[in-house]
Coordinates of C-alpha atoms and ligand atoms in Angstrom, one line a residue:
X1 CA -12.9 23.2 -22.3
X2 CA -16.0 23.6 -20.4
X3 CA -18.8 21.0 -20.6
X4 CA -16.7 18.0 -20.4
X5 CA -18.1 15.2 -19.7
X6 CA -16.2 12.5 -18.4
X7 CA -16.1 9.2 -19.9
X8 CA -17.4 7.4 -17.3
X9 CA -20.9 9.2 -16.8
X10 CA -21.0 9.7 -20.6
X11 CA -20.7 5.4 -20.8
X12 CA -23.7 5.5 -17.8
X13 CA -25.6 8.1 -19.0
X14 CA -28.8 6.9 -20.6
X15 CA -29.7 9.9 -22.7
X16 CA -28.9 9.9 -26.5
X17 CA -29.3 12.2 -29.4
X18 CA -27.6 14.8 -27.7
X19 CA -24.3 16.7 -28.3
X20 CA -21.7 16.4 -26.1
X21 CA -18.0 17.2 -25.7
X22 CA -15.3 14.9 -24.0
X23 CA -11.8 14.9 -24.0
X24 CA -9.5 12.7 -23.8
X25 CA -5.9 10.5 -25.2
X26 CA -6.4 8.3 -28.6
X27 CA -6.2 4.6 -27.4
X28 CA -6.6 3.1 -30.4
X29 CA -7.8 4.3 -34.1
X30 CA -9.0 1.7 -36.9
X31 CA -9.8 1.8 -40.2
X32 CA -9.6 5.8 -40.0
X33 CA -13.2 5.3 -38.3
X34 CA -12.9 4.3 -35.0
X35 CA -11.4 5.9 -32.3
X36 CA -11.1 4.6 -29.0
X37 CA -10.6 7.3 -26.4
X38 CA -10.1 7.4 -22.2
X39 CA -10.0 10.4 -19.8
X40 CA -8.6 7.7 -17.1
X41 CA -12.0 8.1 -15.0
X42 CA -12.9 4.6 -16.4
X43 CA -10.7 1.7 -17.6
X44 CA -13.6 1.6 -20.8
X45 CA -13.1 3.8 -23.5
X46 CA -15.3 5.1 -25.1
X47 CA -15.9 5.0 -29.1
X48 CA -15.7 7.5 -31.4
X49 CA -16.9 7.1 -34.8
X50 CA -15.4 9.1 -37.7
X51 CA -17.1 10.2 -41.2
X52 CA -13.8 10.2 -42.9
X53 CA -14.6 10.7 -46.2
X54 CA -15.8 14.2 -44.6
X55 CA -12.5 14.6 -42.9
X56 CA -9.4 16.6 -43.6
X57 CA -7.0 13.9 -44.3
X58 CA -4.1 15.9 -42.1
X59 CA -6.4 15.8 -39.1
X60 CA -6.7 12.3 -39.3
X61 CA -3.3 11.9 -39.5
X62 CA -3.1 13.4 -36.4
X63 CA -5.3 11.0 -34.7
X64 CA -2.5 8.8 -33.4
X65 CA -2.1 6.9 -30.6
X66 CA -1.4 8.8 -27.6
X67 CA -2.6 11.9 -28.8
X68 CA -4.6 14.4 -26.9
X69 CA -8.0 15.7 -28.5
X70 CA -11.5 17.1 -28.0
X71 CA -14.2 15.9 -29.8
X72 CA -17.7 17.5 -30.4
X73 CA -20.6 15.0 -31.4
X74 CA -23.4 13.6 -31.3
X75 CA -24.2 10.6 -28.3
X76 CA -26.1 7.8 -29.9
X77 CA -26.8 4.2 -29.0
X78 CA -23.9 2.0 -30.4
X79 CA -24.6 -0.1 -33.4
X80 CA -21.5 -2.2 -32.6
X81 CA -21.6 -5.4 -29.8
X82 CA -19.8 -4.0 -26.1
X83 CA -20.6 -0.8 -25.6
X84 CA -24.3 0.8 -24.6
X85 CA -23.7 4.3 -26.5
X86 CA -21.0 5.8 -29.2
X87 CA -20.1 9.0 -30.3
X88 CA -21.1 10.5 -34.2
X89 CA -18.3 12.8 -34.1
X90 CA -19.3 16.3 -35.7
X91 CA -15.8 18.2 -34.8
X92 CA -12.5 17.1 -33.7
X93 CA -9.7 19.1 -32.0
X94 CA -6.3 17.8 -31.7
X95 CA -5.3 19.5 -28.4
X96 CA -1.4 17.3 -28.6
X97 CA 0.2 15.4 -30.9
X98 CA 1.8 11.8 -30.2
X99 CA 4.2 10.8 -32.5
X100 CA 3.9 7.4 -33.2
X101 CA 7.4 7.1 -34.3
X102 CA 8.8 8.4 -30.6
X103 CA 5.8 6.9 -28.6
X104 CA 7.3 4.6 -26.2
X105 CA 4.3 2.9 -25.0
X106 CA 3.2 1.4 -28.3
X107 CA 0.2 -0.8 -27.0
X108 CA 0.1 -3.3 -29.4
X109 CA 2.4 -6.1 -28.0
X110 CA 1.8 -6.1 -24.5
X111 CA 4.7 -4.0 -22.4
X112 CA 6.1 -6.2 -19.4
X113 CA 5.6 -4.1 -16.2
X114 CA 9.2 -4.2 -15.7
X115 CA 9.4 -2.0 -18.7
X116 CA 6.8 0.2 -17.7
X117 CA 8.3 1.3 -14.6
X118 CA 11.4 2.4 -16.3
X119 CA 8.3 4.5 -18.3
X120 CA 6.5 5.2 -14.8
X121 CA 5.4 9.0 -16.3
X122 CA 3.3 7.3 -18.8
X123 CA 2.5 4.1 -17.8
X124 CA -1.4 5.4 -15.6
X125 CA -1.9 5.7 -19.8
X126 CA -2.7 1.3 -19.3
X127 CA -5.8 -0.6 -18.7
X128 CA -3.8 -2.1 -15.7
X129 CA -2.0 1.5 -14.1
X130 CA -5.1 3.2 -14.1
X131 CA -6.9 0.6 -12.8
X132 CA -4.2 0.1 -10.0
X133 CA -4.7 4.0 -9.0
X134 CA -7.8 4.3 -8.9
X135 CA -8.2 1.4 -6.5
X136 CA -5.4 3.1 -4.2
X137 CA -7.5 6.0 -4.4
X138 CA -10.5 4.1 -3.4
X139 CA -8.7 2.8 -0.6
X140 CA -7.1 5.5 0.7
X141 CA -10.4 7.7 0.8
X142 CA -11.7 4.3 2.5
X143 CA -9.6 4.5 5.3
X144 CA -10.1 7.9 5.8
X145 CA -13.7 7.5 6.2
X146 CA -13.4 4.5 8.6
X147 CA -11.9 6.3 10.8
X148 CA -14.2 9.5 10.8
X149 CA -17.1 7.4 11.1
X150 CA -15.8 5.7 14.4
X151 CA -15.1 9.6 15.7
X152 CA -11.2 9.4 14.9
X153 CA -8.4 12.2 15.4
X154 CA -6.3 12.4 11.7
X155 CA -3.1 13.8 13.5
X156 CA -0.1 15.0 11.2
X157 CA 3.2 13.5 13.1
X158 CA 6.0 15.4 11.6
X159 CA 8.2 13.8 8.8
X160 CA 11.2 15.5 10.4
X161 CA 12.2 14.1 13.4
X162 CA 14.9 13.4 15.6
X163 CA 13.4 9.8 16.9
X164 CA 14.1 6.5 15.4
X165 CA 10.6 4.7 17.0
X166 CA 12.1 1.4 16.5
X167 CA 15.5 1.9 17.3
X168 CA 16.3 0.0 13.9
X169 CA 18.8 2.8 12.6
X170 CA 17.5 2.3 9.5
X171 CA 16.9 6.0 8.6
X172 CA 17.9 9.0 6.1
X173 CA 19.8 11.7 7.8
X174 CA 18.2 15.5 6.8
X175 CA 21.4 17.9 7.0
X176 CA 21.6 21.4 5.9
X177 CA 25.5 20.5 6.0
X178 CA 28.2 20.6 3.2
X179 CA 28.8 17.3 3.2
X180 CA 32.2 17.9 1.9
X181 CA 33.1 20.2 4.7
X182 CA 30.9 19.1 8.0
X183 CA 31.8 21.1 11.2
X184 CA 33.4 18.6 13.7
X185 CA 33.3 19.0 17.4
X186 CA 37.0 18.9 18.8
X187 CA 37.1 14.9 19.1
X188 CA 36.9 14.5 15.4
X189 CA 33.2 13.9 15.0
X190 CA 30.8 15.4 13.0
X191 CA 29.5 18.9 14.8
X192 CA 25.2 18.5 14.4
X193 CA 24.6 21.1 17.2
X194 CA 25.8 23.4 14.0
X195 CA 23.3 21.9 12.1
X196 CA 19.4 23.5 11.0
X197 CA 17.7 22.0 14.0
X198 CA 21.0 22.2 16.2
X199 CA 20.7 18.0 16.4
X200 CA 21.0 15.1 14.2
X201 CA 17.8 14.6 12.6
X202 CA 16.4 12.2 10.2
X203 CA 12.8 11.2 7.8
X204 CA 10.7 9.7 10.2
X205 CA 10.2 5.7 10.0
X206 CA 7.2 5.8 12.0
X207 CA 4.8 7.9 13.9
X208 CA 3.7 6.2 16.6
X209 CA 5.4 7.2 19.3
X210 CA 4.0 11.0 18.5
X211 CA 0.6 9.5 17.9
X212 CA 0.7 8.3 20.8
X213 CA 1.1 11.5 22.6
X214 CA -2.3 12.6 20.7
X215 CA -4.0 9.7 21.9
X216 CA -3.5 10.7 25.2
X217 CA -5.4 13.6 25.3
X218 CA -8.1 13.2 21.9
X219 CA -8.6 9.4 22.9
X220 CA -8.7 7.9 19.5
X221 CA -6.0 9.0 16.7
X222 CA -4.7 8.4 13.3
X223 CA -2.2 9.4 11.3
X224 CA -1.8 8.5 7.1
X225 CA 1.7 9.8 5.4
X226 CA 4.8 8.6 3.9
X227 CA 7.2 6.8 6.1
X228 CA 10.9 6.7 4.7
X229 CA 13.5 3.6 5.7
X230 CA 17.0 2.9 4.5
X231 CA 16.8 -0.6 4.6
X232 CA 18.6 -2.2 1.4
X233 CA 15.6 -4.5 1.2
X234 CA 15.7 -5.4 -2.7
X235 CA 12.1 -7.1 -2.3
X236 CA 8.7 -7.0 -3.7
X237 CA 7.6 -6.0 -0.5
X238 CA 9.5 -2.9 0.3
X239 CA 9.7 0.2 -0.2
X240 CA 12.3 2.8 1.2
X241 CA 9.2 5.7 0.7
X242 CA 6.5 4.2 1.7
X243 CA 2.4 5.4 3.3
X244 CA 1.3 4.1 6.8
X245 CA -1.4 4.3 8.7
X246 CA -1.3 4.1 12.4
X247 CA -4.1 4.3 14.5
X248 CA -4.0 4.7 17.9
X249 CA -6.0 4.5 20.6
X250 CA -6.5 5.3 24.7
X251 CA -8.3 2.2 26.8
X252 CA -7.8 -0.4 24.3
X253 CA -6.5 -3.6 24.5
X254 CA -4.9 -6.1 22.5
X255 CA -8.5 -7.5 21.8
X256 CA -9.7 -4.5 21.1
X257 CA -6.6 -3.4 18.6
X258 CA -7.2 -7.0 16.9
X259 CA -10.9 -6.4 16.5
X260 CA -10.0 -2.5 15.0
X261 CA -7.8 -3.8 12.2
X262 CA -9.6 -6.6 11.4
X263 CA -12.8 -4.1 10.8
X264 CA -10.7 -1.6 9.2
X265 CA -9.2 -4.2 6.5
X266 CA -12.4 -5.8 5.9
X267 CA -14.3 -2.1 5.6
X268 CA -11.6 -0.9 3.2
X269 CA -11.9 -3.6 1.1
X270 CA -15.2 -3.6 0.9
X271 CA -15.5 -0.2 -0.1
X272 CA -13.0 -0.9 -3.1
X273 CA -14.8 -3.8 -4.1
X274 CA -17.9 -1.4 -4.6
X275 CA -16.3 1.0 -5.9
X276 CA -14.2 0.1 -8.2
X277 CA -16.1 -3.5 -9.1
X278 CA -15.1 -3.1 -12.7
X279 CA -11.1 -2.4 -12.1
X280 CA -10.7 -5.2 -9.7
X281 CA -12.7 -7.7 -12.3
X282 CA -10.6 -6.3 -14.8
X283 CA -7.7 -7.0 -12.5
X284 CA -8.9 -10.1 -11.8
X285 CA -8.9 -11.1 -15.2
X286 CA -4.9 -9.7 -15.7
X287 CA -3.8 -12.1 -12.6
X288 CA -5.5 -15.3 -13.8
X289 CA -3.7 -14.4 -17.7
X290 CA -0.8 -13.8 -15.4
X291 CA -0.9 -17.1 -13.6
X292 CA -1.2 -19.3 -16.8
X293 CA 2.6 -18.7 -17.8
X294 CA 2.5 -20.5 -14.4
X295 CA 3.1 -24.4 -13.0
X296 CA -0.2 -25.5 -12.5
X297 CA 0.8 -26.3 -8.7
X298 CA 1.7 -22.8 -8.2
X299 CA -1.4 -21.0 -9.0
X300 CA -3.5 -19.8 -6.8
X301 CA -6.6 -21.5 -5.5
X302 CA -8.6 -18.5 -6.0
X303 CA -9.6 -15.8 -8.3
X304 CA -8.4 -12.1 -6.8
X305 CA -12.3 -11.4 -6.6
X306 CA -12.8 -14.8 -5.0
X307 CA -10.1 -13.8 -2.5
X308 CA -11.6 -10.6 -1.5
X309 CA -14.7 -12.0 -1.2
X310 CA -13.1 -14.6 0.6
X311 CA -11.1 -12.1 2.8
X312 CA -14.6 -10.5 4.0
X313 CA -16.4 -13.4 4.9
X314 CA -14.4 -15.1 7.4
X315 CA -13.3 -14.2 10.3
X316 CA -9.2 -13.9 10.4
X317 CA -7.5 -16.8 12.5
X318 CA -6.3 -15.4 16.0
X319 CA -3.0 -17.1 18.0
X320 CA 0.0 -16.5 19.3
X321 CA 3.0 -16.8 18.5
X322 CA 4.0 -20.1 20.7
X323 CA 1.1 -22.3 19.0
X324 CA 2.4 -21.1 15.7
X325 CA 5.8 -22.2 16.3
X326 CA 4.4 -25.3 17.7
X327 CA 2.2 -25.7 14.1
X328 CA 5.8 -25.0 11.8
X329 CA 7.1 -27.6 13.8
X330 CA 5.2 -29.8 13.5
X331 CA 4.8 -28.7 10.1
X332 CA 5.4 -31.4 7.0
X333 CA 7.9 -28.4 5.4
X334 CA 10.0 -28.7 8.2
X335 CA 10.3 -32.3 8.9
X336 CA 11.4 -32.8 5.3
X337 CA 13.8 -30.0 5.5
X338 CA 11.9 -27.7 3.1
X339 CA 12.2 -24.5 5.2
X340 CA 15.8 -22.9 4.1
X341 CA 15.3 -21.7 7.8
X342 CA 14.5 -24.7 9.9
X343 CA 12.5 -24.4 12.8
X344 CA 13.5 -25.6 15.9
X345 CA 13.6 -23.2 18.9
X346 CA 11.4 -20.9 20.2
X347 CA 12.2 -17.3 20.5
X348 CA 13.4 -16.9 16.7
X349 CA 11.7 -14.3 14.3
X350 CA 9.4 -16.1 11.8
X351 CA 10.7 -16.0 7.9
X352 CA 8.6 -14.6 4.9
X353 CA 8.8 -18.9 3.8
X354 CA 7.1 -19.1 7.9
X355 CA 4.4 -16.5 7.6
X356 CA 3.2 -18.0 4.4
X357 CA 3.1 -21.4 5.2
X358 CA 0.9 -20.7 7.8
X359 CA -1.8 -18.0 6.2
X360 CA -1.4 -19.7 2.6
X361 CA -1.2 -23.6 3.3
X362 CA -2.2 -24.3 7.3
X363 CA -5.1 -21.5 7.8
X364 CA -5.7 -20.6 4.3
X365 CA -7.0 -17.1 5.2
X366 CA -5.3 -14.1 6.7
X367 CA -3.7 -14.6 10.1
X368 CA -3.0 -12.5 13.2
X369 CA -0.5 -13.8 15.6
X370 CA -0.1 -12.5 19.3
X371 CA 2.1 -12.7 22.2
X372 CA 5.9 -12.7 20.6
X373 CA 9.3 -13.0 22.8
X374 CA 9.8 -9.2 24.3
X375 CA 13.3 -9.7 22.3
X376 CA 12.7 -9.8 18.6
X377 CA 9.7 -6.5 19.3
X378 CA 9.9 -3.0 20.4
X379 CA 10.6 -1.4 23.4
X380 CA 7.1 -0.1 23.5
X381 CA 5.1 -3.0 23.6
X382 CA 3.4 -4.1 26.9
X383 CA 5.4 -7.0 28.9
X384 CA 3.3 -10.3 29.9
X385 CA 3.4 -11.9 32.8
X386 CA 6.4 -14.8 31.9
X387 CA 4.5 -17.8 31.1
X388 CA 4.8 -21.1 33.0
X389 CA 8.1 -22.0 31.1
X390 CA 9.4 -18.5 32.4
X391 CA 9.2 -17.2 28.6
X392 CA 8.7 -13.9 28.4
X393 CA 6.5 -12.4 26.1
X394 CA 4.7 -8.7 24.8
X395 CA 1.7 -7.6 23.9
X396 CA 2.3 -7.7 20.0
X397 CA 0.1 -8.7 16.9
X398 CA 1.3 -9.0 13.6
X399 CA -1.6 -9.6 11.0
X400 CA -0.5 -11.6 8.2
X401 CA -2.3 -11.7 4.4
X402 CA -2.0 -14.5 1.7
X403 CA 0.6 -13.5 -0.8
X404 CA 1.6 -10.8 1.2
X405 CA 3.3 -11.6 4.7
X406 CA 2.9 -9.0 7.1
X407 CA 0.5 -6.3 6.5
X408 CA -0.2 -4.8 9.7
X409 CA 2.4 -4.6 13.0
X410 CA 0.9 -3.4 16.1
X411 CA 0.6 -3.8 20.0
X412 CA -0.9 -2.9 23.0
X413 CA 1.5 -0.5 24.6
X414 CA 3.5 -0.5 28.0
X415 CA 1.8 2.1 29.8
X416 CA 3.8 1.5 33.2
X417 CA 6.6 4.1 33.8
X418 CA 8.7 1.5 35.6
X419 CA 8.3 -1.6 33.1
X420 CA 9.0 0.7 30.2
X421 CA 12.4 2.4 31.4
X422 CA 13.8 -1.1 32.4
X423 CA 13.1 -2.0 29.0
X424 CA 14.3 1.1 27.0
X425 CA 17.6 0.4 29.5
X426 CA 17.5 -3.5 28.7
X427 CA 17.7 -2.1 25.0
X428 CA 19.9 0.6 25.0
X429 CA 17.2 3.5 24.1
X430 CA 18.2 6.8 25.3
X431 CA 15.9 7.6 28.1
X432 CA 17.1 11.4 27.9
X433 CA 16.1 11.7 24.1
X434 CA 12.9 10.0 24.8
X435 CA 11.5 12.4 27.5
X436 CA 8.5 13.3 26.2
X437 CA 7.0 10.0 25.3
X438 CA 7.9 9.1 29.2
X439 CA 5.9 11.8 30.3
X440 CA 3.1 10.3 28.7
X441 CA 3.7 7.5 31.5
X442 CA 4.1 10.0 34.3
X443 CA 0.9 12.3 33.8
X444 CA -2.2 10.4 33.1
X445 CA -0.9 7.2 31.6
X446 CA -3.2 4.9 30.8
X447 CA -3.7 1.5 29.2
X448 CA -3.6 2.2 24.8
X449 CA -2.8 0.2 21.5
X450 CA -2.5 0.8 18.0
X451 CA -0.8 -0.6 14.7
X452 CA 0.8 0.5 11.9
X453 CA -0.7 -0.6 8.4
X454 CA 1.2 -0.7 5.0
X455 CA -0.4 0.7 2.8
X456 CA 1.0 -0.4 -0.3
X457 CA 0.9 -3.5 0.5
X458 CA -3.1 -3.2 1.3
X459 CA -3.2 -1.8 -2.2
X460 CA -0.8 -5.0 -3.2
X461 CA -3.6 -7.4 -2.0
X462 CA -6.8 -5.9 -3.3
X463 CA -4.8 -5.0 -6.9
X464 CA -3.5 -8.7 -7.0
X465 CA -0.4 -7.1 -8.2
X466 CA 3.0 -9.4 -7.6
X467 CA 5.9 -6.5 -6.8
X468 CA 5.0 -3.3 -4.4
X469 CA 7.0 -1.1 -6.9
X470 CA 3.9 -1.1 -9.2
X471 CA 1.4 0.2 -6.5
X472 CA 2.9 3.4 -5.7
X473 CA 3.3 6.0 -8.9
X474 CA 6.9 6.1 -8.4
X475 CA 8.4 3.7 -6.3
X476 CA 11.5 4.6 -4.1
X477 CA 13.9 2.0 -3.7
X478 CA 18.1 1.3 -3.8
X479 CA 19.1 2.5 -6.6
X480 CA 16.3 4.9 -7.8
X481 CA 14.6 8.0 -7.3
X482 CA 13.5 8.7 -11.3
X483 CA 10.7 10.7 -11.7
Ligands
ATP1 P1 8.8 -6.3 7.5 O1 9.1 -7.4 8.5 O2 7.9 -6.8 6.4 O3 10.0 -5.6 7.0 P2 8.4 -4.5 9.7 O4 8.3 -5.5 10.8 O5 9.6 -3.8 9.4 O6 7.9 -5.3 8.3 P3 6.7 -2.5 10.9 O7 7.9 -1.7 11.4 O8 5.9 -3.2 11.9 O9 7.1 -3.5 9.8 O10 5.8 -1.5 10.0 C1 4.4 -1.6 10.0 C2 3.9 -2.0 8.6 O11 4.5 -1.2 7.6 C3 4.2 -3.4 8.2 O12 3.3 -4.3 8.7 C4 4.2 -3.3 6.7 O13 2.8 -3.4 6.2 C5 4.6 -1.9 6.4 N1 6.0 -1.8 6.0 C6 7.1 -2.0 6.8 N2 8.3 -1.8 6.1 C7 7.9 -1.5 4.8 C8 8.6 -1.1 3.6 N3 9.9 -1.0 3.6 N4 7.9 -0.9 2.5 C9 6.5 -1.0 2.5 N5 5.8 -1.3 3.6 C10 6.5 -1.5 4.7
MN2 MN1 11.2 -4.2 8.1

């Protein structure tokens, strides 16, 4: 196998009359002469012509569809319109067969996605998966290098953990127990000092509250792994295995936490767009076919590239939450009755229908609103002075994307001792369990924000895809853990 060259620097590469080798899975094969093959380092195959009349009739037999092979020839520039350069194949090598009989992912009518993720092994084999993965590769690297740039920490927070940061209860136990046969303590109730860690423990659902603890000490933080939540949210926009990244940082602000994501986002995209220009335009393409089978009035304004671009260039729209309420109000949806959750008080937590009224009709660009009520947010987050109404409010930011709803959750952090016990009391968060994060507060506390970043739904936004299911390779969700 050595010499392969990949398909992508092979389609680049200027130089022809010279034998190469590449490798790759049969996309297409006409007229016994043609042979479109991909390595998945490009979404372009590349094309492979075939003397047939000088070919053993069983090898080309062979050449089907989804079949692996290695072919030997001769790089020239293409005599056919669309591609710069071809191959004159001298010697071909079927390294697997595909049987076109048993094939599942036939190309020719177009498979719905829904079907493909029932086929999630092979679906990176389409145009559309490997463009998808290579972007959340892009992105992922991206964010990576943001943060080294700027001198950031990338701190592994365990995955085990005994800590539910939110308090939500929405976790998956981790038990070494037979589940048939737990021990029980003498009131009845399951035993978990017999357990592997000698406590109840659980997949973590965040890690913030750990990444805080390194912030403390290496000043600026980030962590970047798979968060797990039970949540039976059958949505496009959950996942119950899912990749977050949460920075974190000592002596910022809420400003300053605002003014990190909104660099981050726009940096990441950026560096996709770059990167990966021709996936997203082929992306870009796939959403505006996609939209067509759609009522004129519910397209979308803008092309994916356009919204990108779009994404980049302005600065996101800053306010809290009370003049957003004030906006939905006031808002024609909601004086004709249009919001299946009305608006009428303050204090309430905004809807999906909310969130995108305001980034997709009002703003029209991506939103980040401050300043909730302390009761619908965290324990964590820092406590405002009540305003002049005697609301009280906390440090919060939620950035919220066209199409997407909420992207990023963040806040500025309660740093005094005293503010944060009364709260975790207020709340019913075990102060006992908690005791290392509230040492944090006793030695050296000191004023520190951060947010935690979806990352499939980042890669939902710059893919253009509709359901988060078909960003991740294999999805976890209710009801399914294939693959
Ligand atoms: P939502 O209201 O959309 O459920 P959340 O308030 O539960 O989000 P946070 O706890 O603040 O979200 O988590 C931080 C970020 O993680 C969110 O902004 C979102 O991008 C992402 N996120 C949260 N839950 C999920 C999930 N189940 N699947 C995928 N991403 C998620
Ligand atoms: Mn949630």
């Amino acid at each position: 196998m050595s010499q392969r060259i990949k398909i992508k620097a092979l389609l680049e590469s200027e130089q022809t009359g010279i034998d190469i080798k590449i490798n790759g899975w049969v996309r297409a094969f006409r007229q016994n002469r043609f042979i479109a093959l991909n390595d998945g380092s490009t979404n372009n195959n590349i094309q492979i012509v075939v003397d047939f009349e000088n070919t053993d009739p069983n090898l080309l037999k062979r050449i089907t569809v989804g079949a692996a092979i290695s072919v030997t020839g001769e790089l020239i520039a293409s005599l056919g319109k669309g591609q710069k350069v071809e191959i004159v194949a001298k010697d071909i090598e079927i390294l697997g067969d595909c049987d076109p009989e048993k094939y599942p992912l036939q190309l020719k009518n177009r498979p719905s996605l829904e079907f493909l993720r029932e086929i999630a092994h092979l679906r990176f084999r389409t145009n559309t998966f490997g463009a998808i993965f290579r972007v959340r590769n892009s992105l992922a690297f991206a964010v990576h290098q943001f943060f080294q740039e700027r001198g950031f920490i990338y701190l592994h927070t365990p995955i085990i953990t005994a800590s539910d940061a939110e308090g939500a209860g929405e976790t998956f136990h981790v038990t070494n127990f037979d589940l048939a046969n737990p021990p029980k303590t003498e009131s009845g109730e399951i035993d978990f000092s017999q357990d592997f860690f000698a406590k109840a423990t659980n997949l973590t659902v965040s890690g913030q509250l750990e990444g805080e603890l390194g912030a403390m000490a290496l000043s600026d933080i980030y962590t970047f792994g798979p968060t797990f939540r039970a949540e039976n949210s059958n949505t496009t926009r959950h996942l119950a295995e899912f990749w977050m990244i949460e920075p974190e940082v000592a002596f910022n602000d809420l400003n300053d936490n605002m003014d990190l994501a909104e660099d981050m986002l726009k940096y990441v995209i950026k560096y996709a767009l770059d990167k990966n220009a021709e996936d997203i335009e082929f992306l870009t393409q796939r959403l505006t076919e996609e939209e067509k089978q759609k009522p004129q009035n519910e397209r979308s304004e803008m092309s994916l590239l356009e919204k990108l671009q779009f994404c980049l260039d302005n600065d996101f729209e800053r306010l809290t939450y009370t003049e957003a309420i004030d906006i939905l109000k006031e808002s024609t949806p909601n004086k004709k009755k249009k919001f299946q959750y009305p608006v009428e008080g303050w204090g309430t937590d905004l809807q999906s229908e909310h969130e995108r009224y305001l980034v997709e009709k009002h703003f029209k660009k991506p939103v980040i609103l401050t300043d909730y009520p302390k009761e619908i947010k965290a324990f964590y987050m820092r406590q405002n002075e009540p305003d002049a109404n005697g609301r009280e409010t906390v440090r919060a930011m939620d950035i919220l994307f066209p199409g997407i709803g909420e992207i990023v959750g963040g806040s500025q952090r309660e740093e005094r001792l005293e503010k944060l016990e009364q709260r975790m009391d207020e709340m019913g968060i075990p102060k006992d369990e908690l005791w290392w994060y509230l040492d944090t507060r006793r030695f050296g506390a000191c004023p520190h924000a951060g947010f935690g970043l979806g990352f499939e739904r980042l890669v939902l936004f710059v893919t253009g895809m509709g359901n988060i299911r078909d960003v991740i390779p294999f999805p976890r969700y209710p009801k399914n853990a294939e693959f």
